PDB file of C-alpha atoms in Angstrom:
ATOM      1  CA  MET A  25     -12.817  13.743  36.332  1.00 49.00           C
ATOM      2  CA  ALA A  26      -9.202  11.970  37.231  1.00 47.00           C
ATOM      3  CA  THR A  27      -8.079   9.203  34.401  1.00 49.00           C
ATOM      4  CA  GLY A  28      -5.882   6.847  34.889  1.00 49.00           C
ATOM      5  CA  PRO A  29      -1.974   6.515  33.160  1.00 50.00           C
ATOM      6  CA  ALA A  30      -2.588   6.324  29.076  1.00 49.00           C
ATOM      7  CA  SER A  31      -2.350   2.629  27.690  1.00 48.00           C
ATOM      8  CA  GLU A  32       0.603   1.022  27.120  1.00 52.00           C
ATOM      9  CA  ALA A  33       0.999  -0.912  23.553  1.00 48.00           C
ATOM     10  CA  PRO A  34       1.936  -3.850  23.917  1.00 51.00           C
ATOM     11  CA  PRO A  35       5.454  -5.748  23.483  1.00 54.00           C
ATOM     12  CA  ALA A  36       7.095  -6.241  20.268  1.00 47.00           C
ATOM     13  CA  PRO A  37       7.459  -9.692  19.784  1.00 50.00           C
ATOM     14  CA  ALA A  38      11.251 -11.283  21.310  1.00 52.00           C
ATOM     15  CA  ASP A  39      13.503 -11.955  17.958  1.00 52.00           C
ATOM     16  CA  PHE A  40      13.058 -15.397  17.353  1.00 52.00           C
ATOM     17  CA  GLY A  41      17.183 -15.170  15.880  1.00 59.00           C
ATOM     18  CA  PRO A  42      17.909 -15.574  12.014  1.00 66.00           C
ATOM     19  CA  THR A  43      16.688 -17.488   9.599  1.00 67.00           C
ATOM     20  CA  LEU A  44      18.176 -20.318   8.182  1.00 62.00           C
ATOM     21  CA  PRO A  45      19.853 -19.081   4.887  1.00 64.00           C
ATOM     22  CA  GLN A  46      21.059 -16.155   7.568  1.00 69.00           C
ATOM     23  CA  LEU A  47      22.872 -18.688   9.333  1.00 64.00           C
ATOM     24  CA  LEU A  48      24.139 -20.937   6.699  1.00 60.00           C
ATOM     25  CA  ARG A  49      25.250 -17.619   4.866  1.00 68.00           C
ATOM     26  CA  ARG A  50      27.166 -16.855   8.448  1.00 70.00           C
ATOM     27  CA  ARG A  51      28.723 -20.120   8.650  1.00 68.00           C
ATOM     28  CA  PHE A  52      29.329 -21.380   5.330  1.00 67.00           C
ATOM     29  CA  GLY A  53      29.275 -18.627   2.909  1.00 68.00           C
ATOM     30  CA  ILE A  54      25.717 -19.912   1.003  1.00 67.00           C
ATOM     31  CA  ARG A  55      25.068 -17.030  -0.499  1.00 66.00           C
ATOM     32  CA  GLU A  56      20.923 -17.196   0.709  1.00 63.00           C
ATOM     33  CA  ARG A  57      19.673 -16.730  -3.220  1.00 62.00           C
ATOM     34  CA  ALA A  58      20.656 -20.753  -3.425  1.00 56.00           C
ATOM     35  CA  VAL A  59      19.386 -21.838  -0.001  1.00 50.00           C
ATOM     36  CA  THR A  60      16.020 -19.930  -1.538  1.00 61.00           C
ATOM     37  CA  ILE A  61      16.424 -22.008  -4.613  1.00 66.00           C
ATOM     38  CA  VAL A  62      17.953 -25.401  -3.381  1.00 53.00           C
ATOM     39  CA  ALA A  63      14.593 -25.483  -0.856  1.00 50.00           C
ATOM     40  CA  VAL A  64      12.216 -24.456  -3.468  1.00 52.00           C
ATOM     41  CA  GLY A  65      13.664 -27.773  -5.526  1.00 55.00           C
ATOM     42  CA  LEU A  66      13.548 -29.866  -2.061  1.00 51.00           C
ATOM     43  CA  VAL A  67       9.536 -29.157  -2.170  1.00 44.00           C
ATOM     44  CA  ALA A  68       8.962 -29.665  -5.793  1.00 48.00           C
ATOM     45  CA  VAL A  69      10.824 -32.906  -5.674  1.00 42.00           C
ATOM     46  CA  VAL A  70       8.379 -33.954  -3.011  1.00 40.00           C
ATOM     47  CA  ALA A  71       4.918 -32.868  -5.209  1.00 44.00           C
ATOM     48  CA  VAL A  72       5.938 -34.887  -7.999  1.00 39.00           C
ATOM     49  CA  ALA A  73       7.475 -37.860  -5.937  1.00 40.00           C
ATOM     50  CA  ALA A  74       3.656 -37.390  -4.353  1.00 37.00           C
ATOM     51  CA  LEU A  75       2.115 -37.733  -7.083  1.00 35.00           C
ATOM     52  CA  VAL A  76       3.829 -40.577  -9.049  1.00 36.00           C
ATOM     53  CA  ARG A  77       3.233 -42.709  -6.246  1.00 42.00           C
ATOM     54  CA  SER A  78      -0.594 -41.319  -6.010  1.00 36.00           C
ATOM     55  CA  TYR A  79      -0.647 -42.872 -10.351  1.00 39.00           C
ATOM     56  CA  ALA A  80       1.031 -45.639  -8.564  1.00 41.00           C
ATOM     57  CA  VAL A  81      -1.319 -46.939  -6.425  1.00 54.00           C
ATOM     58  CA  ALA A  82      -4.343 -45.396  -8.240  1.00 84.00           C
ATOM     59  CA  PRO A  83      -6.378 -49.209  -9.949  1.00 94.00           C
ATOM     60  CA  ARG A  84      -5.997 -48.742 -13.937  1.00 97.00           C
ATOM     61  CA  HIS A  85      -9.235 -48.764 -15.704  1.00 98.00           C
ATOM     62  CA  LEU A  86      -9.165 -51.627 -18.655  1.00 98.00           C
ATOM     63  CA  VAL A  87     -12.023 -50.365 -21.151  1.00 97.00           C
ATOM     64  CA  TYR A  88     -12.149 -53.704 -24.408  1.00 98.00           C
ATOM     65  CA  ARG A  89     -14.617 -51.426 -27.142  1.00 96.00           C
ATOM     66  CA  ALA A  90     -13.952 -54.749 -30.145  1.00 93.00           C
ATOM     67  CA  GLY A  91     -17.830 -55.873 -28.379  1.00 85.00           C
ATOM     68  CA  PRO A  92     -19.718 -56.844 -26.699  1.00 92.00           C
ATOM     69  CA  THR A  93     -17.890 -54.005 -24.934  1.00 96.00           C
ATOM     70  CA  PHE A  94     -16.951 -53.982 -20.897  1.00 98.00           C
ATOM     71  CA  ASN A  95     -13.994 -52.641 -18.616  1.00 98.00           C
ATOM     72  CA  LEU A  96     -12.814 -53.384 -15.508  1.00 97.00           C
ATOM     73  CA  GLN A  97     -10.042 -51.756 -12.495  1.00 98.00           C
ATOM     74  CA  TYR A  98      -6.991 -53.431 -11.822  1.00 98.00           C
ATOM     75  CA  PRO A  99      -4.225 -52.902  -9.173  1.00 97.00           C
ATOM     76  CA  GLY A 100      -1.325 -52.087 -11.705  1.00 97.00           C
ATOM     77  CA  LYS A 101       0.665 -52.879  -8.906  1.00 95.00           C
ATOM     78  CA  THR A 102      -0.327 -57.057  -8.492  1.00 97.00           C
ATOM     79  CA  LEU A 103      -2.177 -57.678 -11.826  1.00 98.00           C
ATOM     80  CA  HIS A 104      -0.293 -56.784 -15.481  1.00 98.00           C
ATOM     81  CA  ARG A 105      -1.486 -57.330 -18.635  1.00 98.00           C
ATOM     82  CA  MET A 106      -0.877 -58.981 -21.161  1.00 98.00           C
ATOM     83  CA  PRO A 107      -1.386 -60.648 -24.933  1.00 98.00           C
ATOM     84  CA  PRO A 108      -4.169 -62.675 -25.206  1.00 97.00           C
ATOM     85  CA  ARG A 109      -4.086 -66.590 -25.999  1.00 97.00           C
ATOM     86  CA  ALA A 110      -5.853 -67.803 -28.748  1.00 97.00           C
ATOM     87  CA  GLY A 111      -9.926 -67.292 -28.010  1.00 96.00           C
ATOM     88  CA  GLU A 112      -9.290 -64.639 -24.953  1.00 98.00           C
ATOM     89  CA  LEU A 113     -10.451 -61.053 -25.385  1.00 98.00           C
ATOM     90  CA  VAL A 114      -7.965 -59.980 -22.580  1.00 98.00           C
ATOM     91  CA  ARG A 115      -6.167 -61.390 -20.113  1.00 98.00           C
ATOM     92  CA  LEU A 116      -4.691 -60.073 -17.118  1.00 98.00           C
ATOM     93  CA  GLU A 117      -1.962 -61.931 -14.303  1.00 98.00           C
ATOM     94  CA  ALA A 118      -0.154 -61.164 -10.614  1.00 98.00           C
ATOM     95  CA  HIS A 119       2.951 -63.866  -9.907  1.00 97.00           C
ATOM     96  CA  ARG A 120       4.679 -63.766  -6.723  1.00 94.00           C
ATOM     97  CA  GLY A 121       7.004 -66.620  -6.017  1.00 94.00           C
ATOM     98  CA  ARG A 122       5.372 -69.942  -7.173  1.00 94.00           C
ATOM     99  CA  LEU A 123       2.171 -68.584  -6.657  1.00 97.00           C
ATOM    100  CA  ALA A 124      -0.014 -67.337 -10.670  1.00 97.00           C
ATOM    101  CA  ALA A 125      -3.021 -65.729 -10.585  1.00 98.00           C
ATOM    102  CA  SER A 126      -4.458 -64.499 -13.408  1.00 98.00           C
ATOM    103  CA  ILE A 127      -8.489 -62.897 -15.542  1.00 98.00           C
ATOM    104  CA  THR A 128      -9.007 -63.728 -18.800  1.00 98.00           C
ATOM    105  CA  VAL A 129     -12.226 -62.753 -20.301  1.00 98.00           C
ATOM    106  CA  SER A 130     -13.645 -64.898 -23.164  1.00 98.00           C
ATOM    107  CA  PRO A 131     -16.431 -64.759 -26.173  1.00 97.00           C
ATOM    108  CA  LEU A 132     -19.618 -66.025 -25.351  1.00 97.00           C
ATOM    109  CA  HIS A 133     -21.737 -67.402 -28.738  1.00 96.00           C
ATOM    110  CA  LEU A 134     -25.290 -69.227 -27.808  1.00 96.00           C
ATOM    111  CA  PRO A 135     -28.090 -69.882 -29.966  1.00 95.00           C
ATOM    112  CA  PRO A 136     -31.693 -68.827 -30.067  1.00 94.00           C
ATOM    113  CA  TYR A 137     -33.651 -68.846 -26.686  1.00 95.00           C
ATOM    114  CA  ALA A 138     -37.334 -66.878 -26.458  1.00 93.00           C
ATOM    115  CA  GLY A 139     -36.985 -66.854 -23.108  1.00 94.00           C
ATOM    116  CA  ASN A 140     -34.692 -65.776 -19.876  1.00 95.00           C
ATOM    117  CA  VAL A 141     -31.212 -66.453 -20.890  1.00 96.00           C
ATOM    118  CA  THR A 142     -30.780 -66.047 -17.251  1.00 94.00           C
ATOM    119  CA  SER A 143     -32.081 -68.839 -15.857  1.00 93.00           C
ATOM    120  CA  GLY A 144     -33.324 -71.198 -18.816  1.00 96.00           C
ATOM    121  CA  LEU A 145     -30.147 -70.978 -21.208  1.00 97.00           C
ATOM    122  CA  LEU A 146     -27.267 -70.559 -19.383  1.00 97.00           C
ATOM    123  CA  PRO A 147     -27.702 -73.487 -16.907  1.00 95.00           C
ATOM    124  CA  VAL A 148     -28.428 -75.849 -19.582  1.00 95.00           C
ATOM    125  CA  TYR A 149     -25.474 -74.612 -21.530  1.00 96.00           C
ATOM    126  CA  GLU A 150     -22.885 -74.553 -18.018  1.00 94.00           C
ATOM    127  CA  HIS A 151     -23.885 -78.650 -17.945  1.00 93.00           C
ATOM    128  CA  GLY A 152     -21.749 -79.089 -21.297  1.00 94.00           C
ATOM    129  CA  TYR A 153     -19.098 -76.256 -19.968  1.00 96.00           C
ATOM    130  CA  ALA A 154     -18.420 -77.950 -17.367  1.00 95.00           C
ATOM    131  CA  GLU A 155     -18.579 -81.870 -19.665  1.00 95.00           C
ATOM    132  CA  ARG A 156     -15.633 -79.766 -21.224  1.00 94.00           C
ATOM    133  CA  LEU A 157     -13.352 -78.729 -18.592  1.00 94.00           C
ATOM    134  CA  ARG A 158     -13.446 -82.352 -16.788  1.00 93.00           C
ATOM    135  CA  SER A 159     -12.163 -84.229 -19.855  1.00 93.00           C
ATOM    136  CA  SER A 160      -9.394 -81.722 -20.546  1.00 90.00           C
ATOM    137  CA  SER A 161      -8.652 -80.108 -16.889  1.00 86.00           C
ATOM    138  CA  PRO A 162      -6.170 -83.012 -14.294  1.00 79.00           C
ATOM    139  CA  GLY A 163      -8.065 -83.391 -11.425  1.00 89.00           C
ATOM    140  CA  PHE A 164     -11.297 -81.495 -11.923  1.00 94.00           C
ATOM    141  CA  ARG A 165     -13.090 -81.437  -8.837  1.00 95.00           C
ATOM    142  CA  LEU A 166     -16.675 -79.084  -9.492  1.00 96.00           C
ATOM    143  CA  ARG A 167     -17.364 -76.872  -6.144  1.00 96.00           C
ATOM    144  CA  ASP A 168     -20.730 -74.826  -6.763  1.00 96.00           C
ATOM    145  CA  GLU A 169     -22.223 -73.642  -9.424  1.00 96.00           C
ATOM    146  CA  GLY A 170     -25.269 -71.567  -9.697  1.00 96.00           C
ATOM    147  CA  SER A 171     -26.976 -68.139 -10.437  1.00 94.00           C
ATOM    148  CA  ALA A 172     -24.004 -65.247 -10.723  1.00 92.00           C
ATOM    149  CA  ARG A 173     -24.476 -61.387 -11.388  1.00 92.00           C
ATOM    150  CA  VAL A 174     -21.554 -58.942 -11.085  1.00 94.00           C
ATOM    151  CA  ASN A 175     -22.795 -55.320 -10.282  1.00 93.00           C
ATOM    152  CA  ASP A 176     -25.580 -54.571 -12.257  1.00 88.00           C
ATOM    153  CA  VAL A 177     -23.757 -57.921 -15.089  1.00 93.00           C
ATOM    154  CA  PRO A 178     -26.311 -61.243 -14.437  1.00 93.00           C
ATOM    155  CA  GLY A 179     -24.712 -64.594 -15.249  1.00 96.00           C
ATOM    156  CA  TYR A 180     -24.041 -68.183 -14.747  1.00 97.00           C
ATOM    157  CA  GLN A 181     -20.746 -69.324 -12.871  1.00 97.00           C
ATOM    158  CA  LEU A 182     -19.012 -72.344 -11.043  1.00 97.00           C
ATOM    159  CA  GLY A 183     -16.478 -73.248  -9.369  1.00 97.00           C
ATOM    160  CA  PHE A 184     -14.167 -75.388  -9.398  1.00 97.00           C
ATOM    161  CA  GLY A 185     -10.911 -76.687  -8.134  1.00 96.00           C
ATOM    162  CA  GLU A 186      -7.404 -78.560 -10.643  1.00 93.00           C
ATOM    163  CA  ARG A 187      -5.165 -80.834  -9.713  1.00 90.00           C
ATOM    164  CA  PRO A 188      -1.942 -79.910 -12.305  1.00 87.00           C
ATOM    165  CA  PRO A 189       1.259 -81.771 -11.650  1.00 86.00           C
ATOM    166  CA  GLY A 190       3.409 -80.888  -8.160  1.00 88.00           C
ATOM    167  CA  GLY A 191      -0.107 -78.128  -7.028  1.00 91.00           C
ATOM    168  CA  ILE A 192      -3.137 -77.157  -6.830  1.00 91.00           C
ATOM    169  CA  THR A 193      -5.641 -74.907  -8.721  1.00 94.00           C
ATOM    170  CA  TRP A 194      -8.579 -73.137  -7.437  1.00 95.00           C
ATOM    171  CA  GLY A 195     -10.852 -71.745 -10.825  1.00 97.00           C
ATOM    172  CA  ARG A 196     -14.192 -70.073 -11.250  1.00 98.00           C
ATOM    173  CA  ASP A 197     -15.925 -68.795 -14.134  1.00 98.00           C
ATOM    174  CA  MET A 198     -18.794 -66.907 -14.914  1.00 98.00           C
ATOM    175  CA  LEU A 199     -20.851 -67.564 -17.636  1.00 98.00           C
ATOM    176  CA  LEU A 200     -22.265 -62.831 -18.388  1.00 97.00           C
ATOM    177  CA  VAL A 201     -24.561 -61.229 -20.725  1.00 96.00           C
ATOM    178  CA  PRO A 202     -26.161 -57.835 -21.016  1.00 95.00           C
ATOM    179  CA  GLY A 203     -29.335 -58.596 -20.116  1.00 93.00           C
ATOM    180  CA  ASP A 204     -31.428 -61.475 -19.600  1.00 92.00           C
ATOM    181  CA  GLU A 205     -33.422 -61.816 -22.539  1.00 93.00           C
ATOM    182  CA  HIS A 206     -33.393 -61.981 -26.107  1.00 92.00           C
ATOM    183  CA  VAL A 207     -29.283 -62.139 -26.342  1.00 94.00           C
ATOM    184  CA  ARG A 208     -27.188 -64.615 -27.146  1.00 95.00           C
ATOM    185  CA  GLU A 209     -23.534 -62.254 -27.086  1.00 96.00           C
ATOM    186  CA  GLY A 210     -21.713 -62.247 -23.560  1.00 97.00           C
ATOM    187  CA  VAL A 211     -18.598 -63.477 -22.061  1.00 98.00           C
ATOM    188  CA  VAL A 212     -16.051 -65.503 -20.438  1.00 98.00           C
ATOM    189  CA  LEU A 213     -15.087 -63.507 -16.996  1.00 98.00           C
ATOM    190  CA  LYS A 214     -12.461 -66.263 -16.261  1.00 98.00           C
ATOM    191  CA  LEU A 215     -10.349 -66.638 -12.427  1.00 98.00           C
ATOM    192  CA  ARG A 216      -7.054 -69.171 -12.542  1.00 98.00           C
ATOM    193  CA  GLN A 217      -4.657 -69.089  -8.562  1.00 97.00           C
ATOM    194  CA  THR A 218      -2.318 -72.625  -9.254  1.00 96.00           C
ATOM    195  CA  LYS A 219       0.020 -72.563  -6.314  1.00 95.00           C
ATOM    196  CA  ILE A 220       2.727 -74.921  -7.376  1.00 93.00           C
ATOM    197  CA  GLY A 221       4.912 -76.851  -3.887  1.00 88.00           C
ATOM    198  CA  GLY A 222       2.285 -76.140  -1.776  1.00 82.00           C
ATOM    199  CA  PRO A 223      -0.602 -74.716   0.195  1.00 82.00           C
ATOM    200  CA  PHE A 224      -1.820 -71.143   0.395  1.00 84.00           C
ATOM    201  CA  THR A 225      -0.256 -68.970   2.604  1.00 91.00           C
ATOM    202  CA  LYS A 226      -1.241 -65.350   4.773  1.00 92.00           C
ATOM    203  CA  ARG A 227       0.108 -63.402   1.468  1.00 93.00           C
ATOM    204  CA  ASP A 228      -0.815 -65.034  -0.977  1.00 95.00           C
ATOM    205  CA  GLN A 229      -3.992 -65.081   0.275  1.00 95.00           C
ATOM    206  CA  ARG A 230      -3.614 -60.742   0.405  1.00 95.00           C
ATOM    207  CA  LEU A 231      -2.143 -60.766  -3.274  1.00 97.00           C
ATOM    208  CA  LEU A 232      -4.580 -62.838  -4.130  1.00 97.00           C
ATOM    209  CA  ASP A 233      -7.635 -60.621  -1.759  1.00 97.00           C
ATOM    210  CA  ARG A 234      -6.110 -57.847  -4.947  1.00 97.00           C
ATOM    211  CA  VAL A 235      -6.590 -60.463  -7.242  1.00 98.00           C
ATOM    212  CA  LYS A 236     -10.655 -60.973  -6.574  1.00 97.00           C
ATOM    213  CA  LYS A 237     -11.162 -57.424  -6.251  1.00 97.00           C
ATOM    214  CA  ALA A 238      -9.691 -56.655  -9.661  1.00 98.00           C
ATOM    215  CA  PHE A 239     -12.268 -59.834 -10.829  1.00 98.00           C
ATOM    216  CA  LYS A 240     -15.068 -59.041  -9.023  1.00 97.00           C
ATOM    217  CA  SER A 241     -14.775 -55.202 -10.497  1.00 98.00           C
ATOM    218  CA  PHE A 242     -16.402 -57.002 -14.064  1.00 98.00           C
ATOM    219  CA  ARG A 243     -18.629 -54.515 -16.288  1.00 97.00           C
ATOM    220  CA  PHE A 244     -21.019 -54.816 -19.358  1.00 97.00           C
ATOM    221  CA  GLY A 245     -19.960 -50.696 -20.559  1.00 96.00           C
ATOM    222  CA  THR A 246     -17.001 -48.258 -20.330  1.00 95.00           C
ATOM    223  CA  ASP A 247     -18.389 -46.727 -17.278  1.00 92.00           C
ATOM    224  CA  PRO A 248     -16.396 -48.270 -14.421  1.00 88.00           C
ATOM    225  CA  PRO A 249     -18.631 -49.547 -11.455  1.00 78.00           C
TER     226      PRO A 249
END
């Protein structure tokens, strides 16, 4: 039986020419080892820069443990942790031009109550709380009030407006407790947004959206939502 011609090996791959280190050595006299070291260094710099950037944009996790224990997450590039003022446990602030926003947490001490604290006691307590705000805030105007729940935290809330000189403030205060019954200690979670010299703009709203997201991340305990 006749056999066909022997199969030929595939052609060798085409020569793609000298490498970059070889070209640099031929043209500029730069040693290949030096080029390799520089290339490795550049890769390391890019990797470190990416790591730093990812850390900068990652939300920060704030945990308060001095009782009651709570936590929230916030963008470190937008909100900055500031020393608490009188009566506060935690203060976060954001600023852009004439816009200022803040998130604060203050202690809430309730009288003894045998029933459901959230639905029975907090609405009554909130009435006196709103009156205190009204008497201390210029141009106070109550916008809404009612039961609230942030993640798994029950409570009662009120939204309101104020008229500081030359500006406008929108506020929301949430009276929060770690359970519905047999609790006397909680917190007041407060959000303030103040603009001096003009209305809120779309750029303002983008910043405020990030602040509101941090506000809504509140949770009792140490675990984030």
